[in-house]
XYZ file of C-alpha atoms in Angstrom:
221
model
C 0.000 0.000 0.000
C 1.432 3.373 -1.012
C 1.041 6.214 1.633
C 0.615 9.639 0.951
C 3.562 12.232 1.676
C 0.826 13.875 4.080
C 0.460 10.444 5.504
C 3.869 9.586 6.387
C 7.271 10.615 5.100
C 11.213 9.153 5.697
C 14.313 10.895 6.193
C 17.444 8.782 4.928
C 20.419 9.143 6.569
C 23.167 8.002 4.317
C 26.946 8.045 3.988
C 27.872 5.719 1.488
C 25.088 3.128 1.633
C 23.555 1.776 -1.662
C 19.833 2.843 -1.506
C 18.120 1.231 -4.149
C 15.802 -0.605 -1.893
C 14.010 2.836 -1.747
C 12.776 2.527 -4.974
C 10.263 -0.634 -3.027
C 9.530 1.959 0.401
C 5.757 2.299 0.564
C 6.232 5.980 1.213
C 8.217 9.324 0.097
C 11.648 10.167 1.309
C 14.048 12.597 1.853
C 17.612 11.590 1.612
C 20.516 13.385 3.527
C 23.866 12.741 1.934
C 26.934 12.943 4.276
C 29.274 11.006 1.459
C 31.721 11.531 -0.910
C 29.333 9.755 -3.805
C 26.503 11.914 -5.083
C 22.926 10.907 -5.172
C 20.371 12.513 -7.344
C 18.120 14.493 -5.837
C 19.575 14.438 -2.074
C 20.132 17.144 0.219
C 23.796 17.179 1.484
C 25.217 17.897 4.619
C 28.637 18.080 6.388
C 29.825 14.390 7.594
C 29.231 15.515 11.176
C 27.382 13.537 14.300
C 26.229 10.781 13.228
C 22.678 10.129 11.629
C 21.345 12.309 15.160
C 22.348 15.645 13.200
C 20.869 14.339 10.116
C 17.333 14.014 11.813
C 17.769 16.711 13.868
C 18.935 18.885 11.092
C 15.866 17.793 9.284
C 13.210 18.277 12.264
C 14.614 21.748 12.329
C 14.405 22.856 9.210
C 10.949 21.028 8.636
C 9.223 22.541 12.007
C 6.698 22.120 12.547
C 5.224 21.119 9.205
C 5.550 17.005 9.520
C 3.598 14.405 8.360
C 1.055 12.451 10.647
C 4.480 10.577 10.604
C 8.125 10.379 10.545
C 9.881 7.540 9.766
C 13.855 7.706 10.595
C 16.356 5.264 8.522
C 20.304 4.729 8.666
C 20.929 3.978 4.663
C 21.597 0.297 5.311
C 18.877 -0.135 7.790
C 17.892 -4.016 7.175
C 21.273 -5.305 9.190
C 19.886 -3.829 12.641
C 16.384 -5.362 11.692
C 15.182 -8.897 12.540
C 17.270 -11.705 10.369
C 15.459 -12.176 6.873
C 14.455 -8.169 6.814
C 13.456 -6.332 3.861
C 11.872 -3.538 2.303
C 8.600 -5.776 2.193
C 8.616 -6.038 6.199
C 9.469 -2.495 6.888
C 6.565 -1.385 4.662
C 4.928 -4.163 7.162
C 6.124 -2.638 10.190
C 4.817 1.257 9.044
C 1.848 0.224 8.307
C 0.585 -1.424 11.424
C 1.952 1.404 13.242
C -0.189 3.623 11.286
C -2.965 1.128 11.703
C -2.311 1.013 15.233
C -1.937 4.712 15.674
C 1.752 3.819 17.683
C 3.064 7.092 18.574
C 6.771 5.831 19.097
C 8.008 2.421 17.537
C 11.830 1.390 16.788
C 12.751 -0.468 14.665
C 15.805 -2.274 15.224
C 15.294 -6.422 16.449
C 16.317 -5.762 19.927
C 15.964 -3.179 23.101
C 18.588 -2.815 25.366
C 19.206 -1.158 29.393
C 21.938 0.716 29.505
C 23.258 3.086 32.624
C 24.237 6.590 32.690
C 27.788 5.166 30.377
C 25.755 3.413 27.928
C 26.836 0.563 29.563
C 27.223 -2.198 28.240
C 28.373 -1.333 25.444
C 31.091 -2.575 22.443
C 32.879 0.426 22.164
C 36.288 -1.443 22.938
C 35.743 -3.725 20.718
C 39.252 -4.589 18.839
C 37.448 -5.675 15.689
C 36.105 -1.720 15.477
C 39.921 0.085 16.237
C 39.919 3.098 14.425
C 36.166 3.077 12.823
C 35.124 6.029 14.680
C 36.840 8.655 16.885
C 35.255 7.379 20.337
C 36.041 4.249 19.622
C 37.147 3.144 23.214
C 35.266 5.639 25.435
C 31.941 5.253 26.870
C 28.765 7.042 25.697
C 27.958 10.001 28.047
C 24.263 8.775 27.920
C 23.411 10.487 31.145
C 25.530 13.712 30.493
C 23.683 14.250 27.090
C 20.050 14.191 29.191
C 21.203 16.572 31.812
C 22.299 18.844 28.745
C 19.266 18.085 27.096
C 16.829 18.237 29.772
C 18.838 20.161 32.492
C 17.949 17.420 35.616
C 19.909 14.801 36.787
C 19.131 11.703 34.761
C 18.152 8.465 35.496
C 20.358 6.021 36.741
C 18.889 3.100 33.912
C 17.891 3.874 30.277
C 15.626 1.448 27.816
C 16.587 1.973 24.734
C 13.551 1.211 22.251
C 15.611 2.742 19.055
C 19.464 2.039 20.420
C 20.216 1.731 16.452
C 18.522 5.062 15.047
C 15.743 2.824 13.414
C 12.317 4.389 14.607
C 9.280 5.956 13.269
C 7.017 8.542 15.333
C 4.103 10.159 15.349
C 3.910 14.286 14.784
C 1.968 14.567 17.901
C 5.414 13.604 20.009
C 7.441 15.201 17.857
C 6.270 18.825 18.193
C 5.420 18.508 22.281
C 9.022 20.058 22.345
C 9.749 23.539 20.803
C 11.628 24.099 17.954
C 14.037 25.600 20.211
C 14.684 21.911 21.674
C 15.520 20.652 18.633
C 18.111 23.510 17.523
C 19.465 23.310 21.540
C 19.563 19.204 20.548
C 21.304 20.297 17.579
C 23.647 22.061 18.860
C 24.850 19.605 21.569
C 25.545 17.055 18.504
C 27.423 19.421 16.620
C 29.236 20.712 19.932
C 31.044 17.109 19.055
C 31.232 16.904 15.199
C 33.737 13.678 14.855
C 31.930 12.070 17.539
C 34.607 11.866 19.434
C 32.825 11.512 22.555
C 30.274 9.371 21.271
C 27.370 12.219 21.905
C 25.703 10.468 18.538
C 26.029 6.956 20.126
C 24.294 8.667 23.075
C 21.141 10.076 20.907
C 20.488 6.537 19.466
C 20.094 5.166 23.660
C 17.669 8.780 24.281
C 15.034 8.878 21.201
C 12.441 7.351 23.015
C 12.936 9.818 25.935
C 12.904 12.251 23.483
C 9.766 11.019 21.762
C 7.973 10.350 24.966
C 5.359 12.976 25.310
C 6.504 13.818 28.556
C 5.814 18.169 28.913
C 7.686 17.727 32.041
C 11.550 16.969 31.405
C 10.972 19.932 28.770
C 13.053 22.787 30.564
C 11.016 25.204 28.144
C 7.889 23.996 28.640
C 7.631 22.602 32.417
């Protein structure tokens, strides 16, 4: 079933991911390129923070104008996805959540708990040496709330979207200003390479982010 771009819309985050499998997504899409490689028609941005400034960058230039939904994809998104994924069962998966009416939904085939460190985490991993600046360091999980949220965060974190797979209603989206967002913005780009793993700490805080709550909005209250 094709959905209109009123319906429900997805913002691509890609580096140097082939995308052709968007050619089969049952809805429009913007793409963000942060590569080398051009594709047609894609908006490009600096190779900064991760796919988190990608969708932020997008949220803030869109607000508040969204679709009923947002979908948010890496470029390669089918590896963090239940074994056998494809196109067909994320069109599957965005349906029933439009079906359903599910405000918040990741995507990705697993949840994790993580503490204030992002902990535990593969960070150290010596098959990953040199992939990404942080490699090594913990995710300030819990430092990235306080910034975000200014209050002392909690001591445990479920991640619902730990791999920047999600989709989410408008509704949660625009319960925080568009000053959030640019202030979210801003504390991603505050770390461009990463280097303290600020993106690794967005992909363990979307679903606080998400969460309706007006009260761990310091603008709001």
């Amino acid at each position: 079933m094709k959905f209109s771009g009123e319906k429900v819309s997805a913002v691509i985050a890609r580096y140097s991911e082939e995308l052709s499998w968007l050619e089969a997504l049952d809805c429009p899409s913007t793409v963000y390129n942060k590569g080398e490689s051009p594709v047609e028609g894609a908006v490009v941005l600096p190779n900064v923070g991760r796919e988190s400034h990608t969708y932020l960058t997008h949220i803030v230039r869109n607000y508040p104008d969204f679709p009923e939904f947002l979908v948010f994809l890496q470029g390669a998104p089918f590896i963090h996805m239940e074994e056998g994924a494809d196109c067909a069962k994320l069109n599957s998966l965005i349906a029933d959540c439009i079906d359903r009416n599910v405000p918040f939904k990741g995507f990705a085939w697993f949840r994790l708990v993580c503490d204030r460190l992002g902990r535990p985490h593969q960070m150290a991993d010596p098959a990953n040496k040199g992939k990404w600046a942080g490699w090594g360091r913990d995710i300030p999980v819990g430092d990235t709330y306080e910034k975000l949220f200014e209050r002392t965060p909690p001591e445990k974190f479920i991640a619902s979207a730990a791999t920047g797979l999600f989709m989410v209603r408008r509704d949660r989206i625009l319960v925080r200003s568009k000053n959030f967002y640019e202030k979210a913005l801003g504390v991603i780009e505050s770390d461009p390479g990463d280097a303290r793993n600020t993106g690794h700490a967005f992909e363990r805080l979307w679903q606080v982010v998400f969460n309706g709550s007006r009260s761990i909005n310091p603008e709001l209250g």
